[in-house]
Amino acid sequence: MASLPQLLEEDIKQLDAALDDLLVKSEASAGLIIDKGGFLITQRGDFQSFDTTSLAALAAASYAATQYIAGIVSETSFNFVYQQGLNFSLLVQNVDEHCLLLVIFKANASVGAVKYFATAIISQVAEQLRVARERDPSASLDLSLLNIADPSALFQKKNH
Amino acid sequence: MAIINQATKELQIKIVYYGPALCGKTTNLVQVHANVQTANPEGKGKLVSLATSSDRTLFFDFLPIEAMAIKGFKTKFQLYTVPGQVIYNTTRQLVLRGVDGIVFVADSQYDKMAENVESLANLEDNLKSLKLNLADIPYVLQYNKRDIPDVAPIEYMEYLLNNRDVQVPSFSACAHKCEGVFETLNMITRLLLNKFINEAGRKSA
């Protein structure tokens, strides 16, 4: 299945190492790598209080909307989205055609520093994702583990 | 496009509920959220709705849920709706990005048939703008609001919406009573998983 991206343990290790490096240097709270379709790929840092699944979906949608806005004002692209809050701020930065980097940091931290260190890991993250996409999926993809015991009832309704 | 994470043994799949305005797309997600059984509390996420003050979908609704009965892999489905109103076409294109499967919800009322047909054509156009083809994507039809008087016969809706070389599964539903909601969801997830397994099998053969 050439079009189905799969991430192996080595990919996640590399991505997590890049995120850890970013968090140490920028003193950000959490870093997430997300697919532009809204999937969360991996996350590091202190994200216990955040619903990161929803965060990934919303950030991907927000970034996509921003790209449309860029087109309307005749820009080819806005490469990052920054949201400033009272307690936390967010930076969403483009990684490549398919993925984004989302950084959550304390509102009193410098967005310039976060952006500088985020930009520094972008190429490393993009390269690892490229390796994952170009890997021959038939070499290690084994969906036989997806043992569908009863496909007619993957989702069951509660009995009231 | 779905993502397989071999490190965490997770498969993530995106399903989009599409259809004309007020056909019941959000109601489907609300009913799934309210009634789905999950093996653990983390198996069902929050239902996120980006709606206007009058409860019309502005951007999308989003519900992450984990399927039961799949061993070996955590299979996470992300359910999205699109805004049905004609003016929000750009938003519909954004939500369709990375779609794996589609539930087309049609309104069964006679006077909504033109809107159903227009919305299905709009879906095909929007997929084309993403270089996708409806014929290549697993999808199912749901004929909603069957409990309202003066609905069109199923055969007529099949003729209008399912009149293709390969017919897709279709379900009658009264989404606000949760009738047909789980049948529809189970069918699209089944089609998707079969597609992944078949394609993986072909690759490794």
mmCIF file of C-alpha atoms in Angstrom:
data_model
loop_
_atom_site.group_PDB
_atom_site.id
_atom_site.type_symbol
_atom_site.label_atom_id
_atom_site.label_comp_id
_atom_site.label_asym_id
_atom_site.label_seq_id
_atom_site.Cartn_x
_atom_site.Cartn_y
_atom_site.Cartn_z
ATOM 1 C CA MET A 1 0.000 0.000 0.000
ATOM 2 C CA ALA A 2 2.331 2.677 -1.254
ATOM 3 C CA SER A 3 0.056 5.544 -0.380
ATOM 4 C CA LEU A 4 -0.458 4.565 3.244
ATOM 5 C CA PRO A 5 2.256 6.237 5.325
ATOM 6 C CA GLN A 6 3.563 4.138 8.136
ATOM 7 C CA LEU A 7 5.837 5.179 10.917
ATOM 8 C CA LEU A 8 8.205 2.723 12.550
ATOM 9 C CA GLU A 9 9.740 2.921 16.000
ATOM 10 C CA GLU A 10 12.945 4.404 14.564
ATOM 11 C CA ASP A 11 10.950 7.221 12.925
ATOM 12 C CA ILE A 12 9.165 8.079 16.148
ATOM 13 C CA LYS A 13 12.475 7.974 18.068
ATOM 14 C CA GLN A 14 14.027 10.472 15.664
ATOM 15 C CA LEU A 15 10.985 12.744 15.710
ATOM 16 C CA ASP A 16 10.787 12.606 19.507
ATOM 17 C CA ALA A 17 14.506 13.405 19.795
ATOM 18 C CA ALA A 18 14.024 16.489 17.606
ATOM 19 C CA LEU A 19 11.052 17.592 19.719
ATOM 20 C CA ASP A 20 12.984 17.012 22.964
ATOM 21 C CA ASP A 21 15.823 19.136 21.633
ATOM 22 C CA LEU A 22 13.370 21.898 20.759
ATOM 23 C CA LEU A 23 11.697 21.776 24.179
ATOM 24 C CA VAL A 24 15.006 21.965 26.061
ATOM 25 C CA LYS A 25 16.392 24.837 24.024
ATOM 26 C CA SER A 26 13.212 26.916 23.764
ATOM 27 C CA GLU A 27 11.804 26.038 27.211
ATOM 28 C CA ALA A 28 8.463 25.343 25.514
ATOM 29 C CA SER A 29 5.895 23.185 27.314
ATOM 30 C CA ALA A 30 4.965 20.706 24.592
ATOM 31 C CA GLY A 31 5.664 19.896 20.971
ATOM 32 C CA LEU A 32 3.486 17.937 18.560
ATOM 33 C CA ILE A 33 4.023 16.735 15.027
ATOM 34 C CA ILE A 34 0.733 16.505 13.191
ATOM 35 C CA ASP A 35 -0.465 15.458 9.786
ATOM 36 C CA LYS A 36 -2.230 18.153 7.761
ATOM 37 C CA GLY A 37 -5.275 15.868 7.610
ATOM 38 C CA GLY A 38 -5.569 16.303 11.391
ATOM 39 C CA PHE A 39 -3.834 13.196 12.762
ATOM 40 C CA LEU A 40 -1.483 13.409 15.698
ATOM 41 C CA ILE A 41 1.828 11.716 14.793
ATOM 42 C CA THR A 42 3.829 12.164 17.982
ATOM 43 C CA GLN A 43 3.980 14.448 21.004
ATOM 44 C CA ARG A 44 6.518 15.332 23.676
ATOM 45 C CA GLY A 45 6.589 17.487 26.773
ATOM 46 C CA ASP A 46 3.947 18.326 29.333
ATOM 47 C CA PHE A 47 0.678 17.759 27.506
ATOM 48 C CA GLN A 48 -1.291 16.054 30.299
ATOM 49 C CA SER A 49 -3.741 18.902 30.622
ATOM 50 C CA PHE A 50 -4.345 19.238 26.886
ATOM 51 C CA ASP A 51 -6.660 17.194 24.675
ATOM 52 C CA THR A 52 -3.968 16.732 22.033
ATOM 53 C CA THR A 53 -6.168 14.696 19.656
ATOM 54 C CA SER A 54 -8.592 17.596 19.284
ATOM 55 C CA LEU A 55 -5.708 20.054 19.339
ATOM 56 C CA ALA A 56 -4.098 18.323 16.353
ATOM 57 C CA ALA A 57 -7.348 18.300 14.355
ATOM 58 C CA LEU A 58 -8.108 21.940 15.110
ATOM 59 C CA ALA A 59 -4.559 23.170 14.495
ATOM 60 C CA ALA A 60 -4.439 21.390 11.125
ATOM 61 C CA ALA A 61 -7.763 22.968 10.142
ATOM 62 C CA SER A 62 -6.671 26.384 11.383
ATOM 63 C CA TYR A 63 -3.432 26.166 9.414
ATOM 64 C CA ALA A 64 -5.307 25.042 6.283
ATOM 65 C CA ALA A 65 -7.691 27.991 6.617
ATOM 66 C CA THR A 66 -4.715 30.316 6.951
ATOM 67 C CA GLN A 67 -3.278 28.998 3.699
ATOM 68 C CA TYR A 68 -6.519 29.873 1.938
ATOM 69 C CA ILE A 69 -6.347 33.338 3.450
ATOM 70 C CA ALA A 70 -2.769 33.643 2.140
ATOM 71 C CA GLY A 71 -4.054 32.873 -1.341
ATOM 72 C CA ILE A 72 -6.779 35.507 -1.064
ATOM 73 C CA VAL A 73 -4.235 38.209 -0.235
ATOM 74 C CA SER A 74 -1.949 36.992 -3.042
ATOM 75 C CA GLU A 75 0.636 35.365 -0.790
ATOM 76 C CA THR A 76 1.906 31.960 -1.862
ATOM 77 C CA SER A 77 1.922 30.765 1.734
ATOM 78 C CA PHE A 78 1.936 31.787 5.379
ATOM 79 C CA ASN A 79 4.495 29.424 6.867
ATOM 80 C CA PHE A 80 3.408 29.691 10.472
ATOM 81 C CA VAL A 81 0.440 30.585 12.657
ATOM 82 C CA TYR A 82 0.955 32.191 16.051
ATOM 83 C CA GLN A 83 -1.753 32.496 18.711
ATOM 84 C CA GLN A 84 -0.970 34.467 21.848
ATOM 85 C CA GLY A 85 -2.868 33.647 25.040
ATOM 86 C CA LEU A 86 -2.785 34.791 28.642
ATOM 87 C CA ASN A 87 -1.191 31.595 29.962
ATOM 88 C CA PHE A 88 -0.086 29.661 26.908
ATOM 89 C CA SER A 89 0.708 30.553 23.336
ATOM 90 C CA LEU A 90 0.810 28.364 20.252
ATOM 91 C CA LEU A 91 3.017 28.291 17.228
ATOM 92 C CA VAL A 92 2.073 26.126 14.241
ATOM 93 C CA GLN A 93 4.815 25.864 11.669
ATOM 94 C CA ASN A 94 4.887 24.172 8.298
ATOM 95 C CA VAL A 95 7.175 21.118 8.071
ATOM 96 C CA ASP A 96 6.507 19.869 4.548
ATOM 97 C CA GLU A 97 3.637 19.194 2.162
ATOM 98 C CA HIS A 98 2.027 16.772 4.609
ATOM 99 C CA CYS A 99 2.949 17.746 8.162
ATOM 100 C CA LEU A 100 3.038 20.543 10.718
ATOM 101 C CA LEU A 101 4.906 21.259 13.931
ATOM 102 C CA LEU A 102 2.856 22.626 16.826
ATOM 103 C CA VAL A 103 4.607 24.143 19.853
ATOM 104 C CA ILE A 104 2.838 25.116 23.080
ATOM 105 C CA PHE A 105 4.765 27.509 25.290
ATOM 106 C CA LYS A 106 4.222 29.791 28.258
ATOM 107 C CA ALA A 107 2.772 33.115 27.171
ATOM 108 C CA ASN A 108 5.600 35.016 28.831
ATOM 109 C CA ALA A 109 8.228 33.156 26.788
ATOM 110 C CA SER A 110 9.711 34.744 23.699
ATOM 111 C CA VAL A 111 7.926 33.696 20.511
ATOM 112 C CA GLY A 112 11.038 34.698 18.593
ATOM 113 C CA ALA A 113 13.154 32.167 20.471
ATOM 114 C CA VAL A 114 10.523 29.435 20.027
ATOM 115 C CA LYS A 115 10.297 30.176 16.316
ATOM 116 C CA TYR A 116 14.094 30.178 15.978
ATOM 117 C CA PHE A 117 14.505 26.768 17.638
ATOM 118 C CA ALA A 118 11.435 25.350 15.879
ATOM 119 C CA THR A 119 12.830 26.369 12.504
ATOM 120 C CA ALA A 120 16.101 24.688 13.455
ATOM 121 C CA ILE A 121 14.492 21.239 13.744
ATOM 122 C CA ILE A 122 12.172 21.513 10.727
ATOM 123 C CA SER A 123 14.625 20.013 8.233
ATOM 124 C CA GLN A 124 15.407 17.101 10.573
ATOM 125 C CA VAL A 125 11.706 16.349 11.046
ATOM 126 C CA ALA A 126 10.963 16.713 7.331
ATOM 127 C CA GLU A 127 13.824 14.355 6.425
ATOM 128 C CA GLN A 128 12.604 11.641 8.811
ATOM 129 C CA LEU A 129 9.056 11.934 7.485
ATOM 130 C CA ARG A 130 10.391 11.689 3.924
ATOM 131 C CA VAL A 131 12.254 8.503 4.840
ATOM 132 C CA ALA A 132 9.046 7.085 6.339
ATOM 133 C CA ARG A 133 6.977 7.952 3.277
ATOM 134 C CA GLU A 134 9.464 6.521 0.831
ATOM 135 C CA ARG A 135 10.045 3.292 2.721
ATOM 136 C CA ASP A 136 8.731 0.214 0.942
ATOM 137 C CA PRO A 137 5.548 -0.464 2.895
ATOM 138 C CA SER A 138 5.359 -4.126 1.922
ATOM 139 C CA ALA A 139 8.651 -4.713 3.740
ATOM 140 C CA SER A 140 7.198 -4.437 7.198
ATOM 141 C CA LEU A 141 3.510 -3.655 6.983
ATOM 142 C CA ASP A 142 1.525 -6.493 8.460
ATOM 143 C CA LEU A 143 -2.130 -5.691 8.755
ATOM 144 C CA SER A 144 -2.894 -9.286 9.612
ATOM 145 C CA LEU A 145 -2.570 -8.019 13.160
ATOM 146 C CA LEU A 146 -5.797 -6.195 12.441
ATOM 147 C CA ASN A 147 -7.808 -9.185 13.463
ATOM 148 C CA ILE A 148 -11.359 -8.065 12.981
ATOM 149 C CA ALA A 149 -13.262 -10.427 15.208
ATOM 150 C CA ASP A 150 -16.709 -9.193 14.223
ATOM 151 C CA PRO A 151 -16.626 -6.547 11.531
ATOM 152 C CA SER A 152 -20.354 -5.998 11.711
ATOM 153 C CA ALA A 153 -20.047 -4.499 15.152
ATOM 154 C CA LEU A 154 -16.887 -2.470 15.314
ATOM 155 C CA PHE A 155 -18.915 0.146 17.077
ATOM 156 C CA GLN A 156 -21.642 -1.007 19.391
ATOM 157 C CA LYS A 157 -24.547 0.959 20.684
ATOM 158 C CA LYS A 158 -25.091 1.160 24.408
ATOM 159 C CA ASN A 159 -28.130 -0.656 25.742
ATOM 160 C CA HIS A 160 -30.271 1.893 27.506
ATOM 161 C CA MET B 1 -4.768 9.533 4.271
ATOM 162 C CA ALA B 2 -4.695 7.035 7.109
ATOM 163 C CA ILE B 3 -1.518 6.728 9.132
ATOM 164 C CA ILE B 4 -0.072 3.562 10.599
ATOM 165 C CA ASN B 5 2.150 4.042 13.606
ATOM 166 C CA GLN B 6 4.021 0.778 14.089
ATOM 167 C CA ALA B 7 5.737 2.137 17.196
ATOM 168 C CA THR B 8 2.483 2.580 19.108
ATOM 169 C CA LYS B 9 0.504 -0.003 17.063
ATOM 170 C CA GLU B 10 -2.030 2.588 16.068
ATOM 171 C CA LEU B 11 -3.970 3.048 12.866
ATOM 172 C CA GLN B 12 -5.626 6.442 12.384
ATOM 173 C CA ILE B 13 -8.427 6.796 9.858
ATOM 174 C CA LYS B 14 -10.435 9.850 8.794
ATOM 175 C CA ILE B 15 -14.126 9.622 7.894
ATOM 176 C CA VAL B 16 -16.077 12.648 6.663
ATOM 177 C CA TYR B 17 -19.867 12.987 6.861
ATOM 178 C CA TYR B 18 -20.973 14.973 3.813
ATOM 179 C CA GLY B 19 -24.369 16.140 2.569
ATOM 180 C CA PRO B 20 -26.671 19.112 2.075
ATOM 181 C CA ALA B 21 -27.531 21.634 4.768
ATOM 182 C CA LEU B 22 -29.667 20.352 7.649
ATOM 183 C CA CYS B 23 -29.599 16.730 6.449
ATOM 184 C CA GLY B 24 -28.409 15.412 9.835
ATOM 185 C CA LYS B 25 -24.620 15.120 9.624
ATOM 186 C CA THR B 26 -24.013 16.688 13.033
ATOM 187 C CA THR B 27 -26.882 14.644 14.486
ATOM 188 C CA ASN B 28 -25.085 11.456 13.398
ATOM 189 C CA LEU B 29 -21.971 12.476 15.341
ATOM 190 C CA VAL B 30 -23.984 13.584 18.364
ATOM 191 C CA GLN B 31 -25.728 10.193 18.445
ATOM 192 C CA VAL B 32 -22.486 8.257 18.048
ATOM 193 C CA HIS B 33 -20.937 10.297 20.848
ATOM 194 C CA ALA B 34 -23.930 9.773 23.132
ATOM 195 C CA ASN B 35 -24.466 6.083 22.467
ATOM 196 C CA VAL B 36 -21.196 4.395 21.534
ATOM 197 C CA GLN B 37 -19.806 1.719 23.836
ATOM 198 C CA THR B 38 -16.104 1.998 24.466
ATOM 199 C CA ALA B 39 -13.804 -0.481 26.137
ATOM 200 C CA ASN B 40 -12.176 2.289 28.143
ATOM 201 C CA PRO B 41 -13.067 5.921 28.861
ATOM 202 C CA GLU B 42 -10.212 7.124 26.656
ATOM 203 C CA GLY B 43 -11.704 5.312 23.664
ATOM 204 C CA LYS B 44 -14.143 8.140 23.087
ATOM 205 C CA GLY B 45 -12.913 11.691 22.750
ATOM 206 C CA LYS B 46 -14.717 14.961 23.044
ATOM 207 C CA LEU B 47 -17.176 16.032 20.386
ATOM 208 C CA VAL B 48 -15.819 19.329 19.119
ATOM 209 C CA SER B 49 -18.290 21.523 17.227
ATOM 210 C CA LEU B 50 -17.287 24.705 15.474
ATOM 211 C CA ALA B 51 -20.773 26.103 15.010
ATOM 212 C CA THR B 52 -22.489 29.452 14.674
ATOM 213 C CA SER B 53 -24.560 30.949 17.485
ATOM 214 C CA SER B 54 -27.615 29.352 15.865
ATOM 215 C CA ASP B 55 -26.000 25.896 16.030
ATOM 216 C CA ARG B 56 -25.295 25.636 12.321
ATOM 217 C CA THR B 57 -21.954 24.053 11.490
ATOM 218 C CA LEU B 58 -19.474 26.802 10.614
ATOM 219 C CA PHE B 59 -16.272 24.825 10.078
ATOM 220 C CA PHE B 60 -16.721 21.209 11.144
ATOM 221 C CA ASP B 61 -17.661 18.830 13.949
ATOM 222 C CA PHE B 62 -14.983 16.435 15.102
ATOM 223 C CA LEU B 63 -15.268 13.217 17.101
ATOM 224 C CA PRO B 64 -12.335 10.862 17.743
ATOM 225 C CA ILE B 65 -13.326 7.307 18.697
ATOM 226 C CA GLU B 66 -11.482 4.049 19.064
ATOM 227 C CA ALA B 67 -13.037 0.912 17.610
ATOM 228 C CA MET B 68 -13.786 -2.132 19.709
ATOM 229 C CA ALA B 69 -13.046 -5.679 18.580
ATOM 230 C CA ILE B 70 -9.823 -5.003 16.725
ATOM 231 C CA LYS B 71 -6.948 -6.837 18.304
ATOM 232 C CA GLY B 72 -3.315 -5.969 17.896
ATOM 233 C CA PHE B 73 -3.883 -2.422 16.720
ATOM 234 C CA LYS B 74 -5.527 0.521 18.349
ATOM 235 C CA THR B 75 -7.713 1.689 15.502
ATOM 236 C CA LYS B 76 -8.646 5.299 15.923
ATOM 237 C CA PHE B 77 -11.333 6.807 13.760
ATOM 238 C CA GLN B 78 -11.672 10.534 13.399
ATOM 239 C CA LEU B 79 -15.201 11.498 12.376
ATOM 240 C CA TYR B 80 -15.714 14.902 10.783
ATOM 241 C CA THR B 81 -18.723 16.686 9.363
ATOM 242 C CA VAL B 82 -18.626 19.480 6.815
ATOM 243 C CA PRO B 83 -20.837 22.574 6.828
ATOM 244 C CA GLY B 84 -23.711 21.861 4.445
ATOM 245 C CA GLN B 85 -24.545 25.413 3.486
ATOM 246 C CA VAL B 86 -23.573 26.220 -0.096
ATOM 247 C CA ILE B 87 -21.490 29.295 0.833
ATOM 248 C CA TYR B 88 -19.025 27.239 2.874
ATOM 249 C CA ASN B 89 -17.500 25.337 -0.018
ATOM 250 C CA THR B 90 -13.928 26.344 0.772
ATOM 251 C CA THR B 91 -14.382 24.930 4.260
ATOM 252 C CA ARG B 92 -15.668 21.647 2.846
ATOM 253 C CA GLN B 93 -12.525 21.355 0.732
ATOM 254 C CA LEU B 94 -10.351 21.907 3.810
ATOM 255 C CA VAL B 95 -12.142 19.215 5.804
ATOM 256 C CA LEU B 96 -11.859 16.698 2.961
ATOM 257 C CA ARG B 97 -8.077 16.872 3.038
ATOM 258 C CA GLY B 98 -6.680 13.458 3.970
ATOM 259 C CA VAL B 99 -10.091 11.756 3.875
ATOM 260 C CA ASP B 100 -10.171 7.949 3.897
ATOM 261 C CA GLY B 101 -13.902 7.250 3.819
ATOM 262 C CA ILE B 102 -17.128 9.184 3.317
ATOM 263 C CA VAL B 103 -20.668 8.905 4.638
ATOM 264 C CA PHE B 104 -23.005 10.837 2.355
ATOM 265 C CA VAL B 105 -26.080 11.788 4.373
ATOM 266 C CA ALA B 106 -29.087 12.541 2.171
ATOM 267 C CA ASP B 107 -32.294 14.216 3.312
ATOM 268 C CA SER B 108 -35.266 11.988 2.448
ATOM 269 C CA GLN B 109 -37.791 14.814 2.050
ATOM 270 C CA TYR B 110 -39.068 15.095 -1.527
ATOM 271 C CA ASP B 111 -38.291 18.784 -1.795
ATOM 272 C CA LYS B 112 -34.652 18.149 -0.791
ATOM 273 C CA MET B 113 -33.826 15.846 -3.705
ATOM 274 C CA ALA B 114 -32.289 18.597 -5.831
ATOM 275 C CA GLU B 115 -30.087 19.632 -2.885
ATOM 276 C CA ASN B 116 -29.001 16.021 -2.360
ATOM 277 C CA VAL B 117 -27.987 15.651 -6.003
ATOM 278 C CA GLU B 118 -26.233 19.024 -5.975
ATOM 279 C CA SER B 119 -24.333 18.145 -2.794
ATOM 280 C CA LEU B 120 -23.168 14.804 -4.209
ATOM 281 C CA ALA B 121 -21.948 16.556 -7.357
ATOM 282 C CA ASN B 122 -20.229 19.142 -5.141
ATOM 283 C CA LEU B 123 -18.502 16.316 -3.243
ATOM 284 C CA GLU B 124 -17.144 14.897 -6.492
ATOM 285 C CA ASP B 125 -15.937 18.335 -7.585
ATOM 286 C CA ASN B 126 -14.223 18.987 -4.263
ATOM 287 C CA LEU B 127 -12.535 15.584 -4.327
ATOM 288 C CA LYS B 128 -11.281 16.326 -7.831
ATOM 289 C CA SER B 129 -9.749 19.562 -6.557
ATOM 290 C CA LEU B 130 -7.776 17.358 -4.132
ATOM 291 C CA LYS B 131 -6.880 14.989 -6.998
ATOM 292 C CA LEU B 132 -9.173 12.318 -5.598
ATOM 293 C CA ASN B 133 -11.941 10.342 -7.245
ATOM 294 C CA LEU B 134 -15.125 9.307 -5.466
ATOM 295 C CA ALA B 135 -15.008 5.912 -7.187
ATOM 296 C CA ASP B 136 -11.672 5.183 -5.466
ATOM 297 C CA ILE B 137 -12.800 6.107 -1.957
ATOM 298 C CA PRO B 138 -14.947 3.834 0.221
ATOM 299 C CA TYR B 139 -18.276 5.550 0.846
ATOM 300 C CA VAL B 140 -21.785 4.728 1.951
ATOM 301 C CA LEU B 141 -25.117 6.495 1.595
ATOM 302 C CA GLN B 142 -27.488 7.226 4.430
ATOM 303 C CA TYR B 143 -31.088 8.191 3.648
ATOM 304 C CA ASN B 144 -31.956 10.159 6.746
ATOM 305 C CA LYS B 145 -35.222 11.505 8.173
ATOM 306 C CA ARG B 146 -37.262 8.451 7.140
ATOM 307 C CA ASP B 147 -39.729 9.204 9.959
ATOM 308 C CA ILE B 148 -40.896 12.460 8.380
ATOM 309 C CA PRO B 149 -44.145 12.355 6.354
ATOM 310 C CA ASP B 150 -43.866 12.746 2.587
ATOM 311 C CA VAL B 151 -40.435 11.248 2.113
ATOM 312 C CA ALA B 152 -39.228 10.030 -1.256
ATOM 313 C CA PRO B 153 -39.245 6.246 -1.788
ATOM 314 C CA ILE B 154 -35.904 4.529 -1.225
ATOM 315 C CA GLU B 155 -35.942 3.260 -4.829
ATOM 316 C CA TYR B 156 -36.182 6.832 -6.094
ATOM 317 C CA MET B 157 -33.290 7.965 -3.870
ATOM 318 C CA GLU B 158 -31.252 4.988 -5.039
ATOM 319 C CA TYR B 159 -31.973 6.011 -8.638
ATOM 320 C CA LEU B 160 -30.864 9.584 -7.967
ATOM 321 C CA LEU B 161 -27.842 8.979 -5.742
ATOM 322 C CA ASN B 162 -26.694 5.392 -6.185
ATOM 323 C CA ASN B 163 -27.110 4.940 -9.913
ATOM 324 C CA ARG B 164 -23.521 4.046 -10.791
ATOM 325 C CA ASP B 165 -21.527 1.172 -12.223
ATOM 326 C CA VAL B 166 -20.775 -0.043 -8.717
ATOM 327 C CA GLN B 167 -23.531 0.603 -6.221
ATOM 328 C CA VAL B 168 -22.482 1.384 -2.671
ATOM 329 C CA PRO B 169 -24.216 0.253 0.542
ATOM 330 C CA SER B 170 -27.094 2.480 1.615
ATOM 331 C CA PHE B 171 -29.028 2.733 4.865
ATOM 332 C CA SER B 172 -32.343 4.212 5.950
ATOM 333 C CA ALA B 173 -32.011 6.278 9.091
ATOM 334 C CA CYS B 174 -33.726 8.458 11.643
ATOM 335 C CA ALA B 175 -30.553 9.918 13.053
ATOM 336 C CA HIS B 176 -32.235 11.872 15.837
ATOM 337 C CA LYS B 177 -33.558 8.535 17.198
ATOM 338 C CA CYS B 178 -30.170 6.878 16.582
ATOM 339 C CA GLU B 179 -31.765 4.525 14.034
ATOM 340 C CA GLY B 180 -29.398 3.603 11.211
ATOM 341 C CA VAL B 181 -26.541 5.608 12.690
ATOM 342 C CA PHE B 182 -24.418 2.700 13.920
ATOM 343 C CA GLU B 183 -25.289 0.549 10.901
ATOM 344 C CA THR B 184 -23.906 3.285 8.654
ATOM 345 C CA LEU B 185 -20.781 3.805 10.763
ATOM 346 C CA ASN B 186 -20.049 0.092 11.004
ATOM 347 C CA MET B 187 -20.365 -0.331 7.244
ATOM 348 C CA ILE B 188 -17.982 2.490 6.347
ATOM 349 C CA THR B 189 -15.410 1.292 8.897
ATOM 350 C CA ARG B 190 -15.735 -2.246 7.563
ATOM 351 C CA LEU B 191 -15.237 -1.069 3.971
ATOM 352 C CA LEU B 192 -12.173 0.920 5.003
ATOM 353 C CA LEU B 193 -10.515 -1.858 6.957
ATOM 354 C CA ASN B 194 -11.185 -4.358 4.169
ATOM 355 C CA LYS B 195 -9.638 -1.951 1.689
ATOM 356 C CA PHE B 196 -6.498 -1.542 3.805
ATOM 357 C CA ILE B 197 -6.140 -5.258 4.389
ATOM 358 C CA ASN B 198 -6.729 -6.136 0.723
ATOM 359 C CA GLU B 199 -4.280 -3.540 -0.521
ATOM 360 C CA ALA B 200 -1.649 -4.607 2.001
ATOM 361 C CA GLY B 201 -2.185 -8.225 0.916
ATOM 362 C CA ARG B 202 -1.782 -7.339 -2.754
ATOM 363 C CA LYS B 203 1.446 -5.481 -2.008
ATOM 364 C CA SER B 204 2.997 -8.318 -0.070
ATOM 365 C CA ALA B 205 1.838 -11.000 -2.567
#
